[in-house]
């Protein structure tokens, strides 16, 4: 919560903004990973649960699913970047009116 | 929201928090889009590469979701403005 | 995290409780908006994704969906308020036993 | 939860945190209810006004969800109490 | 956020680590309870919403559902514990590579 | 992630945060598993006890989900390593 500390140097020479950015990155990757686990589980794992092990078909499916999910992430990211300005507008619409100081 | 009773230091704090939230909202929308469009568009796992059909679907899904969010945001802002006007009369 | 500061005045004349309440409000509106986007997407947008633009039917559907979602929010809010005491009880049941000091 | 090893200042802190969490839980239940009941009850978008049928559905959905949560909470508390008794014997 | 305070004693003799652990416990139980409410709602409550009260069948179903959900929690917990080492490995895979200092 | 530009105090802070996140991730996976396996395996509420069939399903569901997560994690780490190598060349 660096914003509660103003610009005073943190104890022990810790740059709070740097920490905050690293935490945001960590949380983003974790969220992404969790969604990948969940999506690929829905796509590849049979819900009969007759045995505790991944069978051959499920294993191969998982490998392809991870690769495809990563490709989709890249494609969507490129799209969002190319839309740049439009996205910024969407962000403002989303918080429309109620966050202007 | 109404920040008219916030002093300068408090407004500065809120601005920082809002900026942080906007970045988090953007990242959340990004991963949300990836998940939603992947789940809808990708159903063939006989190959690890995206097919042309899947890729077109992903692009349309992304574009359409953004336009959808913008439209919802615009209508939502209008309704809030109306509600606010009604309150002030 | 105002509770970690006790009652000491915050640096720069910032009232931490006021900030906290504003943040709660911001998060509540954002959560509400995100659920509206998601619900109206499920109700109005065809998942065939044959083209990148909203068609006429989808656009009209979104406008009505937003209005209806807001009405539902009001109705549910009135109901919750009229139930007042009962809700407080539900809240206690939810955290039943394990939050009493 | 057991706060018997908390000193006065720590108990005061926990009370504040619990109060904050209870408000957040209430707000979360509120938006959760709106989403759940809207998704179940509203399926006609030829009009922007709620029909009588939809409104009745929303009211019943809300009321029933609260009674459901209360019953789950009561059973859950009983089971926790039993588990705690078993542990202390 | 005890990690921002270093090892300095907190104002008023508050042990920040103790508070943090209690908060984690509170959040865990709340999350568990919310999932139980949601799962048992899906299993037991008819979505026709013809009346505002729980009928006999729904009430009995809820009672059994809560008991069963708790049993599942125990079984899964035992499984996770018996898997111990393997889980730790999974945890590392999940944050694979990107959290090593 | 790259922490090479972090000083000692900052690395210590990050280590503490990462440890906390790992515990939270574990708890989240636990409740997630309970929810997912319960929803898939338990469909008979004429009794409050788990049937043998339900119990077997829960055990297989848990075991399989962990193996699934491990496999996804391994593939994900490989891809990240490849991407990092590509960047450094």
Tab-separated table of C-alpha atoms in Angstrom, chain B residues 1-3 5-7 9-11 13-14 17-18 21 25 28 36-37 40-41 56-65 67-69 71-76 79-80, chain C residues 11-15 18-19 22-23 25-27 29-30 32-34 36-38 40-41 45-55 58-60 62-63 66-67 70:
chain	number	residue	atom	x	y	z
B	1	UNK	CA	-18.835	9.132	-6.866
B	2	UNK	CA	-18.530	12.441	-5.110
B	3	UNK	CA	-15.106	13.561	-3.907
B	5	UNK	CA	-15.452	16.815	0.485
B	6	UNK	CA	-11.921	15.431	-0.045
B	7	UNK	CA	-8.956	17.681	0.673
B	9	UNK	CA	-3.993	15.146	-0.061
B	10	UNK	CA	-6.991	12.841	-0.032
B	11	UNK	CA	-7.769	13.518	-3.690
B	13	UNK	CA	-4.415	9.452	-2.673
B	14	UNK	CA	-7.663	8.518	-4.421
B	17	UNK	CA	-5.678	4.212	-5.960
B	18	UNK	CA	-7.954	4.667	-8.966
B	21	UNK	CA	-7.443	-0.199	-9.877
B	25	UNK	CA	-9.198	-3.985	-14.100
B	28	UNK	CA	-8.460	-8.820	-15.231
B	36	UNK	CA	-13.812	-16.725	-22.415
B	37	UNK	CA	-12.711	-16.702	-26.058
B	40	UNK	CA	-15.842	-20.712	-26.813
B	41	UNK	CA	-13.567	-20.947	-29.851
B	56	UNK	CA	-10.894	-15.844	-36.717
B	57	UNK	CA	-13.238	-16.785	-33.897
B	58	UNK	CA	-10.755	-15.514	-31.263
B	59	UNK	CA	-10.308	-12.185	-33.072
B	60	UNK	CA	-14.069	-11.650	-33.480
B	61	UNK	CA	-14.729	-12.723	-29.912
B	62	UNK	CA	-12.193	-10.221	-28.570
B	63	UNK	CA	-13.381	-7.354	-30.739
B	64	UNK	CA	-17.024	-8.032	-29.995
B	65	UNK	CA	-16.461	-8.307	-26.256
B	67	UNK	CA	-17.593	-3.321	-28.159
B	68	UNK	CA	-20.076	-5.017	-25.857
B	69	UNK	CA	-18.302	-3.647	-22.746
B	71	UNK	CA	-21.919	-0.229	-24.984
B	72	UNK	CA	-22.784	-1.536	-21.517
B	73	UNK	CA	-20.512	1.152	-20.030
B	74	UNK	CA	-22.173	3.907	-22.049
B	75	UNK	CA	-25.710	2.848	-21.059
B	76	UNK	CA	-24.628	2.402	-17.451
B	79	UNK	CA	-28.443	5.695	-16.192
B	80	UNK	CA	-26.168	6.861	-13.394
C	11	UNK	CA	0.618	11.901	7.248
C	12	UNK	CA	-0.477	14.811	5.061
C	13	UNK	CA	-3.879	15.170	6.696
C	14	UNK	CA	-5.398	12.114	5.016
C	15	UNK	CA	-8.411	10.602	6.762
C	18	UNK	CA	-12.746	8.243	4.417
C	19	UNK	CA	-10.327	6.759	1.892
C	22	UNK	CA	-14.400	5.466	-0.965
C	23	UNK	CA	-12.341	2.426	-2.000
C	25	UNK	CA	-17.611	2.034	-2.878
C	26	UNK	CA	-15.353	1.990	-5.925
C	27	UNK	CA	-14.822	-1.771	-5.646
C	29	UNK	CA	-19.523	-0.426	-8.285
C	30	UNK	CA	-16.768	-2.096	-10.309
C	32	UNK	CA	-21.489	-4.706	-10.048
C	33	UNK	CA	-20.482	-3.399	-13.475
C	34	UNK	CA	-18.385	-6.488	-14.234
C	36	UNK	CA	-23.597	-6.742	-15.585
C	37	UNK	CA	-21.151	-7.003	-18.497
C	38	UNK	CA	-20.884	-10.738	-17.988
C	40	UNK	CA	-25.629	-9.265	-20.578
C	41	UNK	CA	-22.910	-10.913	-22.652
C	45	UNK	CA	-24.179	-12.094	-27.652
C	46	UNK	CA	-24.231	-15.032	-30.051
C	47	UNK	CA	-21.248	-17.321	-29.509
C	48	UNK	CA	-20.780	-18.122	-33.176
C	49	UNK	CA	-18.499	-15.104	-33.624
C	50	UNK	CA	-18.973	-14.907	-37.374
C	51	UNK	CA	-18.265	-11.149	-37.397
C	52	UNK	CA	-16.494	-8.636	-35.132
C	53	UNK	CA	-19.351	-6.127	-34.831
C	54	UNK	CA	-22.463	-6.058	-32.688
C	55	UNK	CA	-25.460	-6.573	-34.938
C	58	UNK	CA	-27.478	-7.625	-30.091
C	59	UNK	CA	-27.239	-3.852	-29.644
C	60	UNK	CA	-30.917	-3.466	-28.768
C	62	UNK	CA	-27.741	-4.886	-24.572
C	63	UNK	CA	-29.637	-1.631	-23.992
C	66	UNK	CA	-28.625	-2.962	-18.800
C	67	UNK	CA	-31.957	-1.343	-17.894
C	70	UNK	CA	-30.427	-2.113	-12.895
